[in-house]
C-alpha cells in the first residue's frame, strides 16, 4: 500500500542480516527514440539500518543505478537475473550512473515489527515515506538501453521507475510553424536553432527562428511571417478577407472595406474592382476611390487684343471625383472673307499658345499670332487622370471668333546688308502706308537644305535684323512678316542668303585674305586722312570719337566683331620695339631729382623691390603724396630694363582712371618709379575690408571707372593682359585706376590683331580661354578679365572660382560653366559679366559699350533700372542664349513670347 493506502506492486529486497549481498534487477530494453539524453525517475522506500534491531555492519542504506547501451535487447542471461532467481554474478558491461540514497527514511517512533515487510498496513506509528530521485543518463548513441539496480545489502522497495526525455514541442509563433525539436544531448547547454515555416497564406518578412533550450523550452523568437495580400490574421492563422473587403498589401493589417465606387464579390480580394463607368488612373493606389472623367468646362469666353486672343473658362461642374483636371485647347482656322469661308484647318502649329495648348492646369490661355481676317474656332476639353481609360471623347466646349481684316502685305523685298560666318544682317522696306501701326516684325528662317527639320524665329522692332548663331557656309531662307495691332500680315516673298565661308588659316570673321587686305588698306587710308584732318584742325581730341559715336556706329562696330576704333588718336608704343628700350623711358617719362622725394614708409613689396609712400615737392606746386617703387640693389641690366619698362608704358597714358606716372629716378641709386599715391591701396584688399558696406551705386561707379580706363587703353591699342582687382588701385574718393603694366604688350595695328606669345605665366582665373590655350591676347581677352573684375567687385573681393584648382577652372570653362551672380548682384550686371565671358571673343562687348551700359545703369537709377534699360550688346534674345550656351532654347523663348531682353529680365522662376 502506498502512503495513501492504495495497493502498489514493488520489487523489494531486505537481506540485511547476511553479509556479501549483490542483488541485481535489470529492466527491459528501452528504445532510445529521438532522445540523446534520458531522465530516470526512481520512486522507492528504504529503511535506515538503525531502525532494524540486531543488524550489524552488513546493513546498507543505498543502492546503485546502472545502464548499458545496445542496438537490440540483450539476451536474458546477460541482461539480468530474474526477480525469482537472484543472480550471483553481476551482469557484464553496465556503467554506473549513481549511488542513490534516500532523502527521507521511514521514521520510527515505535519498535519495528518482526517480519520486516513494507507492505504491511499495520505499521502502528510508523509512517511510510516514498523517495523520488531523478538522474540523467547519456549522451546516448545506440538504439536503446537497459537500466539496472544493484543492491549490496539494503532494505529497499522499488515502487516505480519512469524513463523519459525532454523536447521542445511543435509550436506556432508569429505565423510560423516550428516542428518538435529535441535539445542537444551533450553536456554543453548550447541551444538548437530552429527555422520556422510560414503558415498557409502567410509570407516571410524576416526569417522566423526559435531556439530550443536543454529543458525543452522555446527561447528567443526572431523574425516573422505576415498574412499575404487578400488575407488577414485571426486566431494565429491567415484567413481570407470577406466579400466587400480587400487587402492590397501583405502585412499584419486588417482587410479594409472597398473604397467608394468599387466592390469585391469574392473572398480574399487583393483589390476591389471599379464599378461600371468608374476607373482608377495607373498612378492611383488601390486604396483610392474609383473616379470618372470630368464634365465639360463652363462659361468659355474669348477676347482679342491685336494679334493675341485670350480664352477663359470655368472649371467643370463635376471634376469626376479627382483633383487633377487639366485642359487641352484645339484650334481651327476657317479662312477669312468670302473665298476661304467654310474650309477649316487645324491651326495649333501656326499660332503660339501661352503657356501651351496641352496639359493646362489654369483656366486661361493666350493665343498669339492669330491671322487677321480669319474665323477661328477653339475647343476646350477637360481631362483628368482617368480620361484616357474612359473610351469616349472628353467633354468639351467650343467657341468661335472672327479676327478683323489686316491691311495689305507690309514687307517689301528683303536685302542682305552683310554676312559673316555665323551672322547675316538683313533689312527690308516697309510699304509706304501700313494699314495699322506695325508693332514689330517676325523673321522666320531655316537652313535651305534641312527645310523640314526646324524653323527658327527672331523678332525685330525695326526694318532690319542681324540673325546670328548661324552655321558658316550655309544657305538660309528668310521670310518676314509684320505684326500690327490687327494681327499678323502674311509672310514676305522668301529670300535666300548664305553665311560666309570658313577660313581656319586666317581665323578672322571675314575669313578671307582679300577682306583682310582691304581692311588694312582701308585702315591705312583712314589713318592718312585722319592725320591730315588733325593737322588742319590742330586738335587732338581723339577720344571724343568714342563718346560721340552714335549708337548705330557702335552697333555696326559690334556686329562686325572687334575692330579697331573707327578713328584712333594716339597709339601706344611698345618700348620693346625701340632699338634701345631705355630710350622709351626718356621719351615718355620725366627724370626727377631725388632731392624732391621724401620717402616716409614702406607700404609693400613689389616684384623688383619695396614699395614706399612719401611726398614729392615740385617747384611752385603743392607737395603731393606719391608711391615710390624701388629697384633693389644688385640688379642685373635686364632687371633694370624690365623695371623701367613699366614706367615707359605708364608714361604714355594720361587718363583719370589710369595710374599717373610722376616720373622716374634713373640717374642715381636707388632707381625709382614715382606714381600718384592711392590712399585705399589695391582694390581686392580694399573690397575685402568693406564687405557689405558699399552701396550699389558706389560699386557700379568703381566698375565704371575701370571700364573707362580700359576703354582708353584699348583705344590706344594697348592690351593689359593682367586686369584683376589686385591690379586696380583705389584713391580716397573711391576712384579706381588701372595699374601694373608689367605684363602688357602692344596691340598691333591689325584690326583683328592680337598675337601669340610663348612661355609666360598666365593668371588663369582672370584670363580668357583663347589666351590660355594659344596666347591669343586682345582687348577681347581684356574684356573677359574685366568680367572677372566685375565679379570680384560685386562679391567684395571673393576669389574667382573659390578654391577650385586652375585645372578645374579651365575644364569647367571649357564645359560652359560660368561664375554665378554674387549675392545681391543685379541681374543685368551678371548678364553683362556673362557677355564678357562669351567663348567667341568677337561677341564680347567693347569697353566703350561696357562704359555706356554702366553709364546708363547709373543714370537710370539703379533701383528701377531693370525695367528701363535696354541691352545694347545683345542684338536679340537668341544672341544672349548663344552667349550662355543655351542656343537650343531659342525657339522655346520665342514661342513663350520672350522676345526682348526686357521681358527676359522680368521673368519669374515659374
Ligand atoms: O594693397 P596695397 O595696400 O596696395 O599693397 C600693395 C603694395 O603697394 C604692393 O604693391 C601698394 N601700392 C602700390 N602702388 C600704390 C600706390 N600708387 N598708392 C598706394 N599704394 C600703392 C599696394
Tab-separated table of C-alpha atoms in Angstrom, residues 562 714 719 747 753-754 768 770 776-786 836 838 840-847:
chain	number	residue	atom	x	y	z
A	562	UNK	CA	36.224	93.514	-82.573
A	714	UNK	CA	42.072	99.604	-75.733
A	719	UNK	CA	46.319	95.077	-74.186
A	747	UNK	CA	48.231	95.536	-79.855
A	753	UNK	CA	45.215	91.972	-84.069
A	754	UNK	CA	46.159	90.103	-81.006
A	768	UNK	CA	40.152	84.284	-71.481
A	770	UNK	CA	41.870	81.574	-76.107
A	776	UNK	CA	45.667	84.971	-78.104
A	777	UNK	CA	45.676	88.193	-76.083
A	778	UNK	CA	43.489	91.051	-77.267
A	779	UNK	CA	41.151	93.736	-75.961
A	780	UNK	CA	38.540	90.996	-76.135
A	781	UNK	CA	40.568	88.888	-73.710
A	782	UNK	CA	40.873	92.007	-71.512
A	783	UNK	CA	37.055	92.208	-71.687
A	784	UNK	CA	36.897	88.667	-70.307
A	785	UNK	CA	39.176	89.730	-67.441
A	786	UNK	CA	37.007	92.788	-66.904
A	836	UNK	CA	32.187	89.335	-71.251
A	838	UNK	CA	31.443	84.535	-74.224
A	840	UNK	CA	33.633	83.575	-79.123
A	841	UNK	CA	35.758	86.617	-78.354
A	842	UNK	CA	34.211	88.546	-81.239
A	843	UNK	CA	30.894	88.507	-79.413
A	844	UNK	CA	32.273	90.045	-76.228
A	845	UNK	CA	31.463	93.696	-75.595
A	846	UNK	CA	33.929	96.509	-76.247
A	847	UNK	CA	34.989	98.613	-73.334
